Amino acid sequence: MPRFIRRISLFLLVVLSAFFARAQDESSRRSASGVEERYAERASSSILLVYDGKRVEPGLERLLLSALEQSYADLVQDFGSGPVEKVVVVVYAERDFQASTQAPAWADGLFDGRVRVPARGITGVTPELLSVLKHEMTHSFVHFRAKGRAPTWLQEGLAQVEEGKTSAPFASALAGSYAARGTFALQGLEGGFTGFSAPQARGGYAISLAAAEMLRDTRGFGAVAHFLDLLGDGSLVEDAMRETLRADYPRLESDLADWLKLRAR
Ligand SMILES: [Zn+2]
């Protein structure tokens, strides 16, 4: 590869790092029980919004709930159905989110059975807050379908796809990385990202996003949802993959490399 292309790739990786530094989350299970009991609640048919009533304006709570309902409806379109139980969304309007949840410093939200988002000093439903809410709500849909057995790369990939992110800006950097190493090491991303450093997490989120986009574009959302169902029924990841996604890990990665190369042009 010519040196200037390598430089551009490196630059893209830096841009990518900055891009991903913003809105990451961590979906590991950790208890923050006892915190939200003191919070006010507001519910719709599918969502229970839990927040600190002292700091969220009445008008804002309605806006939040309606934004959440819209995200929920979008997700039902893609996934075919939503969780049986209400999605509980805890908005940290007053308490410190990081301190209350022990989320990693790079996390912008958390799903541990409940959607948890920081919104200190919240005055409106910003596009950034909407992205975080939709990202975390996707985790609740994936969790419901796969009964908590979806690999982390797919959970995080789908959550980013749903919040509207694209891997296009770093397709060539990722393709270059595959060409150099012969693998994306996706299988190593089945477990949680909790122990990752910020740069490791950024890399993990980037490849997860690309993999989920590729599956959506080449297999379709229905096949991905079926994959989640089989995992929920107890199938092993690669068994379910062969049945629904026409792939095992090596095939998935080579398809992903081809897909990235096309997008990098
Ligand atoms: Zn996430």
GROMACS .gro file of N, CA, C and O in nm, residues 30-42 48-53 87-97 99-102 110-117:
model
  168
   30ARG      N    1  -2.469  -0.497   3.580
   30ARG     CA    2  -2.417  -0.448   3.706
   30ARG      C    3  -2.533  -0.387   3.782
   30ARG      O    4  -2.616  -0.319   3.725
   31SER      N    5  -2.538  -0.411   3.906
   31SER     CA    6  -2.654  -0.364   3.980
   31SER      C    7  -2.633  -0.223   4.033
   31SER      O    8  -2.530  -0.189   4.088
   32ALA      N    9  -2.731  -0.141   4.009
   32ALA     CA   10  -2.733  -0.008   4.071
   32ALA      C   11  -2.864   0.001   4.147
   32ALA      O   12  -2.930   0.104   4.152
   33SER      N   13  -2.906  -0.113   4.202
   33SER     CA   14  -3.037  -0.119   4.267
   33SER      C   15  -3.040  -0.027   4.387
   33SER      O   16  -2.939   0.001   4.449
   34GLY      N   17  -3.158   0.019   4.418
   34GLY     CA   18  -3.171   0.107   4.532
   34GLY      C   19  -3.162   0.252   4.492
   34GLY      O   20  -3.207   0.339   4.565
   35VAL      N   21  -3.105   0.279   4.374
   35VAL     CA   22  -3.090   0.418   4.332
   35VAL      C   23  -3.221   0.475   4.283
   35VAL      O   24  -3.264   0.581   4.326
   36GLU      N   25  -3.289   0.399   4.191
   36GLU     CA   26  -3.403   0.459   4.124
   36GLU      C   27  -3.533   0.453   4.204
   36GLU      O   28  -3.633   0.507   4.162
   37GLU      N   29  -3.530   0.386   4.318
   37GLU     CA   30  -3.653   0.379   4.398
   37GLU      C   31  -3.701   0.519   4.437
   37GLU      O   32  -3.819   0.544   4.452
   38ARG      N   33  -3.607   0.608   4.456
   38ARG     CA   34  -3.644   0.743   4.498
   38ARG      C   35  -3.681   0.832   4.380
   38ARG      O   36  -3.707   0.949   4.396
   39TYR      N   37  -3.679   0.775   4.261
   39TYR     CA   38  -3.706   0.855   4.144
   39TYR      C   39  -3.855   0.854   4.108
   39TYR      O   40  -3.925   0.758   4.137
   40ALA      N   41  -3.900   0.961   4.045
   40ALA     CA   42  -4.038   0.965   3.996
   40ALA      C   43  -4.051   0.876   3.873
   40ALA      O   44  -3.952   0.845   3.808
   41GLU      N   45  -4.171   0.835   3.842
   41GLU     CA   46  -4.192   0.747   3.728
   41GLU      C   47  -4.302   0.800   3.638
   41GLU      O   48  -4.395   0.864   3.683
   42ARG      N   49  -4.290   0.769   3.509
   42ARG     CA   50  -4.395   0.801   3.414
   42ARG      C   51  -4.397   0.689   3.312
   42ARG      O   52  -4.292   0.647   3.265
   48LEU      N   53  -4.139   0.235   3.069
   48LEU     CA   54  -4.148   0.297   3.202
   48LEU      C   55  -4.028   0.390   3.215
   48LEU      O   56  -3.913   0.346   3.214
   49LEU      N   57  -4.056   0.519   3.219
   49LEU     CA   58  -3.951   0.620   3.230
   49LEU      C   59  -3.934   0.655   3.378
   49LEU      O   60  -4.030   0.693   3.444
   50VAL      N   61  -3.812   0.638   3.427
   50VAL     CA   62  -3.783   0.662   3.568
   50VAL      C   63  -3.683   0.777   3.575
   50VAL      O   64  -3.580   0.774   3.508
   51TYR      N   65  -3.715   0.879   3.651
   51TYR     CA   66  -3.627   0.995   3.653
   51TYR      C   67  -3.641   1.069   3.785
   51TYR      O   68  -3.732   1.043   3.863
   52ASP      N   69  -3.554   1.164   3.803
   52ASP     CA   70  -3.560   1.246   3.922
   52ASP      C   71  -3.652   1.366   3.896
   52ASP      O   72  -3.614   1.461   3.828
   53GLY      N   73  -3.772   1.361   3.947
   53GLY     CA   74  -3.874   1.462   3.917
   53GLY      C   75  -3.834   1.602   3.957
   53GLY      O   76  -3.888   1.699   3.905
   87VAL      N   77  -4.002  -0.166   2.872
   87VAL     CA   78  -3.861  -0.127   2.877
   87VAL      C   79  -3.848  -0.019   2.985
   87VAL      O   80  -3.916   0.083   2.978
   88VAL      N   81  -3.764  -0.044   3.083
   88VAL     CA   82  -3.744   0.054   3.189
   88VAL      C   83  -3.627   0.144   3.151
   88VAL      O   84  -3.517   0.095   3.124
   89VAL      N   85  -3.650   0.272   3.143
   89VAL     CA   86  -3.547   0.369   3.108
   89VAL      C   87  -3.521   0.459   3.228
   89VAL      O   88  -3.610   0.532   3.272
   90VAL      N   89  -3.401   0.451   3.282
   90VAL     CA   90  -3.366   0.533   3.398
   90VAL      C   91  -3.281   0.651   3.351
   90VAL      O   92  -3.173   0.632   3.294
   91VAL      N   93  -3.333   0.770   3.368
   91VAL     CA   94  -3.260   0.891   3.330
   91VAL      C   95  -3.195   0.949   3.456
   91VAL      O   96  -3.264   0.980   3.553
   92TYR      N   97  -3.063   0.959   3.452
   92TYR     CA   98  -2.990   1.016   3.567
   92TYR      C   99  -2.985   1.167   3.552
   92TYR      O  100  -2.894   1.223   3.494
   93ALA      N  101  -3.088   1.231   3.604
   93ALA     CA  102  -3.100   1.376   3.587
   93ALA      C  103  -3.023   1.451   3.695
   93ALA      O  104  -2.978   1.563   3.675
   94GLU      N  105  -3.005   1.389   3.809
   94GLU     CA  106  -2.941   1.459   3.920
   94GLU      C  107  -2.815   1.387   3.967
   94GLU      O  108  -2.710   1.445   3.979
   95ARG      N  109  -2.830   1.257   3.995
   95ARG     CA  110  -2.716   1.182   4.047
   95ARG      C  111  -2.610   1.165   3.939
   95ARG      O  112  -2.639   1.166   3.821
   96ASP      N  113  -2.489   1.148   3.981
   96ASP     CA  114  -2.382   1.127   3.886
   96ASP      C  115  -2.393   0.987   3.826
   96ASP      O  116  -2.391   0.888   3.898
   97PHE      N  117  -2.404   0.984   3.693
   97PHE     CA  118  -2.426   0.857   3.623
   97PHE      C  119  -2.311   0.759   3.645
   97PHE      O  120  -2.332   0.643   3.681
   99ALA      N  121  -2.081   0.748   3.876
   99ALA     CA  122  -2.067   0.704   4.014
   99ALA      C  123  -2.181   0.609   4.053
   99ALA      O  124  -2.160   0.513   4.127
  100SER      N  125  -2.300   0.633   4.000
  100SER     CA  126  -2.415   0.551   4.037
  100SER      C  127  -2.413   0.415   3.971
  100SER      O  128  -2.464   0.318   4.025
  101THR      N  129  -2.357   0.406   3.850
  101THR     CA  130  -2.364   0.280   3.776
  101THR      C  131  -2.230   0.207   3.769
  101THR      O  132  -2.224   0.094   3.724
  102GLN      N  133  -2.122   0.272   3.810
  102GLN     CA  134  -1.987   0.218   3.794
  102GLN      C  135  -1.957   0.188   3.646
  102GLN      O  136  -1.883   0.095   3.614
  110LEU      N  137  -2.587   0.283   2.946
  110LEU     CA  138  -2.566   0.148   2.999
  110LEU      C  139  -2.695   0.068   2.985
  110LEU      O  140  -2.803   0.123   2.999
  111PHE      N  141  -2.682  -0.060   2.953
  111PHE     CA  142  -2.798  -0.148   2.961
  111PHE      C  143  -2.762  -0.267   3.049
  111PHE      O  144  -2.667  -0.339   3.021
  112ASP      N  145  -2.836  -0.284   3.157
  112ASP     CA  146  -2.809  -0.398   3.245
  112ASP      C  147  -2.942  -0.466   3.279
  112ASP      O  148  -2.959  -0.518   3.388
  113GLY      N  149  -3.033  -0.465   3.180
  113GLY     CA  150  -3.170  -0.510   3.205
  113GLY      C  151  -3.261  -0.388   3.206
  113GLY      O  152  -3.379  -0.396   3.176
  114ARG      N  153  -3.204  -0.274   3.244
  114ARG     CA  154  -3.269  -0.144   3.233
  114ARG      C  155  -3.180  -0.053   3.150
  114ARG      O  156  -3.058  -0.065   3.155
  115VAL      N  157  -3.244   0.036   3.075
  115VAL     CA  158  -3.169   0.136   3.000
  115VAL      C  159  -3.133   0.247   3.098
  115VAL      O  160  -3.220   0.299   3.168
  116ARG      N  161  -3.005   0.281   3.106
  116ARG     CA  162  -2.962   0.387   3.198
  116ARG      C  163  -2.884   0.492   3.120
  116ARG      O  164  -2.787   0.459   3.052
  117VAL      N  165  -2.931   0.616   3.126
  117VAL     CA  166  -2.862   0.722   3.051
  117VAL      C  167  -2.838   0.843   3.140
  117VAL      O  168  -2.923   0.880   3.221
   0.00000   0.00000   0.00000
